[in-house]
C-alpha positions as a printed NumPy array, in Angstrom:
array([[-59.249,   1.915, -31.92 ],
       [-62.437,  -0.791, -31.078],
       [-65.499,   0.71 , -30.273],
       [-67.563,  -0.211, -27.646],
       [-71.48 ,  -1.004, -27.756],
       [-73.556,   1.644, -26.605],
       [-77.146,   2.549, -26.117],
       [-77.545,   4.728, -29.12 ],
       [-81.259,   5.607, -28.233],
       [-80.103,   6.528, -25.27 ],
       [-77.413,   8.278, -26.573],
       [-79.655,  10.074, -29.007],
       [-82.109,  11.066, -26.276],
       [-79.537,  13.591, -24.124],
       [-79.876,  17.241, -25.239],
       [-76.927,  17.106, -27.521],
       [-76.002,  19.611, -30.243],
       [-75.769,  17.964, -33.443],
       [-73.704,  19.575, -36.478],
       [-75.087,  19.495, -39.539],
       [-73.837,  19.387, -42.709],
       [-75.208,  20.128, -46.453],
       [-74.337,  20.864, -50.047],
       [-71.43 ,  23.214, -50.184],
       [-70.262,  22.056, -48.137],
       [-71.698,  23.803, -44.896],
       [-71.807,  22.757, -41.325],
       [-74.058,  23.909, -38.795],
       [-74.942,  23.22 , -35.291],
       [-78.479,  22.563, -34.608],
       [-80.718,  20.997, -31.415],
       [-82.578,  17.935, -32.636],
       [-85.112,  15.019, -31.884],
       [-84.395,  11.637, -32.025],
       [-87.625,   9.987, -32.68 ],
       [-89.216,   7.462, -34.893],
       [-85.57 ,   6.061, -35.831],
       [-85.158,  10.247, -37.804],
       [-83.609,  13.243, -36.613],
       [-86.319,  16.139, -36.819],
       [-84.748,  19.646, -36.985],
       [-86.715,  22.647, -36.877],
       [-86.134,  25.205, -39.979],
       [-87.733,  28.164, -42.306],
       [-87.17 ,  30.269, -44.767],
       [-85.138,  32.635, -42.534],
       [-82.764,  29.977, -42.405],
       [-79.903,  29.136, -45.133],
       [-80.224,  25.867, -44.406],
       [-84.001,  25.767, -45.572],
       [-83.292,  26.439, -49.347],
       [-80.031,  24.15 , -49.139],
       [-81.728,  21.141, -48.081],
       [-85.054,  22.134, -50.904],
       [-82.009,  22.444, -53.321],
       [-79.766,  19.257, -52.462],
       [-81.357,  17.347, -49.579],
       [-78.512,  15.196, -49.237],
       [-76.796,  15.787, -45.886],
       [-74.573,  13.945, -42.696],
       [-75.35 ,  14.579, -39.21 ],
       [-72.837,  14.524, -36.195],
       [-73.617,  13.999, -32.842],
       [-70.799,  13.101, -30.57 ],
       [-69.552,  13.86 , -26.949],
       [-65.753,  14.002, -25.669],
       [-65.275,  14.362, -22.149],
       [-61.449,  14.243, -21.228],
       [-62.126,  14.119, -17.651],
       [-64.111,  10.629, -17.927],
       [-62.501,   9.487, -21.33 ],
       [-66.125,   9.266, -22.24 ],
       [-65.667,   9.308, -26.546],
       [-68.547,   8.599, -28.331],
       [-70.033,   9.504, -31.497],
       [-73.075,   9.034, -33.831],
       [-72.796,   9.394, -37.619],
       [-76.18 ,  10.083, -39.912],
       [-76.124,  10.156, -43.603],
       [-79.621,  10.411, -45.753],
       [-81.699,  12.727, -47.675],
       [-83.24 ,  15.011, -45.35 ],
       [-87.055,  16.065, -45.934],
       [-88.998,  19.171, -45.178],
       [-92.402,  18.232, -43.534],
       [-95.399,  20.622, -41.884],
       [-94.618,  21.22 , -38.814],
       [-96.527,  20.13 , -35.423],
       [-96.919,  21.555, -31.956],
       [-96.4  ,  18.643, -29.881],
       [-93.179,  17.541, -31.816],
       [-92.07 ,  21.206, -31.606],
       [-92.552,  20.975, -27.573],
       [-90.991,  17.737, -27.189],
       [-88.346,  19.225, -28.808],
       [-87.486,  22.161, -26.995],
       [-88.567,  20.507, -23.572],
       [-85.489,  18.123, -23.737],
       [-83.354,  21.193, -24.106],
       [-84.776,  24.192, -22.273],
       [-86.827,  22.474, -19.777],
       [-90.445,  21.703, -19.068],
       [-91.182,  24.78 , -17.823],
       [-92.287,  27.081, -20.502],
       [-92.213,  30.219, -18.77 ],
       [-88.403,  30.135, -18.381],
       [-87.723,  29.987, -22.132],
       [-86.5  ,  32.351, -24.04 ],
       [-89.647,  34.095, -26.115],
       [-87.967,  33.724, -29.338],
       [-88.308,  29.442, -28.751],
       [-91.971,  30.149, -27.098],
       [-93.049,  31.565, -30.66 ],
       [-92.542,  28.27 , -32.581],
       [-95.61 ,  26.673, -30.084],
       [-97.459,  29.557, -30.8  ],
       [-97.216,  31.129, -33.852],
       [-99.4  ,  30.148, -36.821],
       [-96.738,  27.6  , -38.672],
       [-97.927,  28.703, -42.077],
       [-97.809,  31.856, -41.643],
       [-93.729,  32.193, -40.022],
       [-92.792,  29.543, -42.313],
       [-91.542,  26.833, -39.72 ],
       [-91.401,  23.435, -41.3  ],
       [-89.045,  20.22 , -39.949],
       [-86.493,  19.26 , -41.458],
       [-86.408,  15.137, -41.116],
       [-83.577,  12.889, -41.561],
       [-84.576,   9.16 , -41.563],
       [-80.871,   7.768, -41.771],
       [-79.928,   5.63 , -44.545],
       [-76.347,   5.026, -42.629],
       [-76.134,   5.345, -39.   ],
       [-72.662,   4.381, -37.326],
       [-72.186,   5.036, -33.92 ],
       [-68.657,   4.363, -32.288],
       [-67.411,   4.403, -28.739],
       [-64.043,   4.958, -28.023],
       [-64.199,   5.98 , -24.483],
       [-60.69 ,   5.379, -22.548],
       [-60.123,   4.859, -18.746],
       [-58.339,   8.396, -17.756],
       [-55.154,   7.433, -15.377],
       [-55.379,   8.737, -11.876]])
C-alpha cells in the first residue's frame, strides 16, 4: 500500500493512546505529549516501566488510529532512547488537559495528585522520547457505500 501525507503534528496533537514498548519485550499503553518534536510520558517508581527504561532506555512508540467506518488508517512509528527528566507542573497540566479536559474539577483525583503533589516526594518524573526514527504512514481507504 502508498501512504498518504499527513499532518503528523496534527496527528500527534489528538488525545491518542500510544503503546509503548521496552526491553523484554513489553508493551504498554500510555497517554502522551507531543511537544518539542519528543513524546513526554509521565512515570515513577510505582511503575514497571520506570526501572525498565533506567535499565535499557531503548524503546518504540505506536500511535495509530483505524476507523473502519471512514477507512481513516494512519499510524506514527517512534524509535529512540527514552530519558527520565524532573518533572514540571505546567507540562503535567498540558498533558492531562488534552485528555481529561480543562476543567480540573471533573478529573479523576488520582490525575489531580500529579499537579499537586510534591514531585520529589511521589517520585513522578517524565519519561521523554526525542525520536531518532519517526515514520508515519497513511493508508486510509475510501469505504464503498
Amino acid at each position: 500500500m502508498t501512504s498518504h501525507p499527513f499532518d503528523l503534528d496534527a496527528f500527534l496533537r489528538r488525545p491518542l493512546t500510544a503503546r509503548l514498548a521496552t526491553n523484554g519485550p513489553t508493551v504498554r499503553p500510555v497517554w502522551f505529549l507531543w511537544e518539542g518534536g519528543a513524546f513526554w510520558v509521565l512515570t515513577g517508581p510505582w511503575a514497571r516501566l520506570f526501572d525498565r527504561v533506567r535499565t535499557d532506555p531503548e524503546v518504540a512508540l505506536v500511535v495509530d488510529e483505524c476507523d473502519l467506518a471512514t477507512g481513516l488508517v494512519r499510524q506514527v512509528i517512534a524509535r529512540g532512547r527514552a530519558e527520565l527528566l524532573p518533572f514540571d507542573v505546567e507540562r503535567g497540566r498540558r498533558k492531562l488537559v488534552r485528555y481529561l479536559g480543562a476543567d480540573e474539577e471533573r478529573w479523576d483525583e488520582r490525575f489531580v495528585h500529579y499537579l499537586y503533589d510534591d514531585p520529589a516526594q511521589r517520585g513522578t518524573v517524565w519519561l521523554r522520547l526525542k525520536p531518532v526514527s519517526l515514520v508515519a504512514h497513511d493508508l486510509s481507504y475510501a469505504v464503498s457505500p
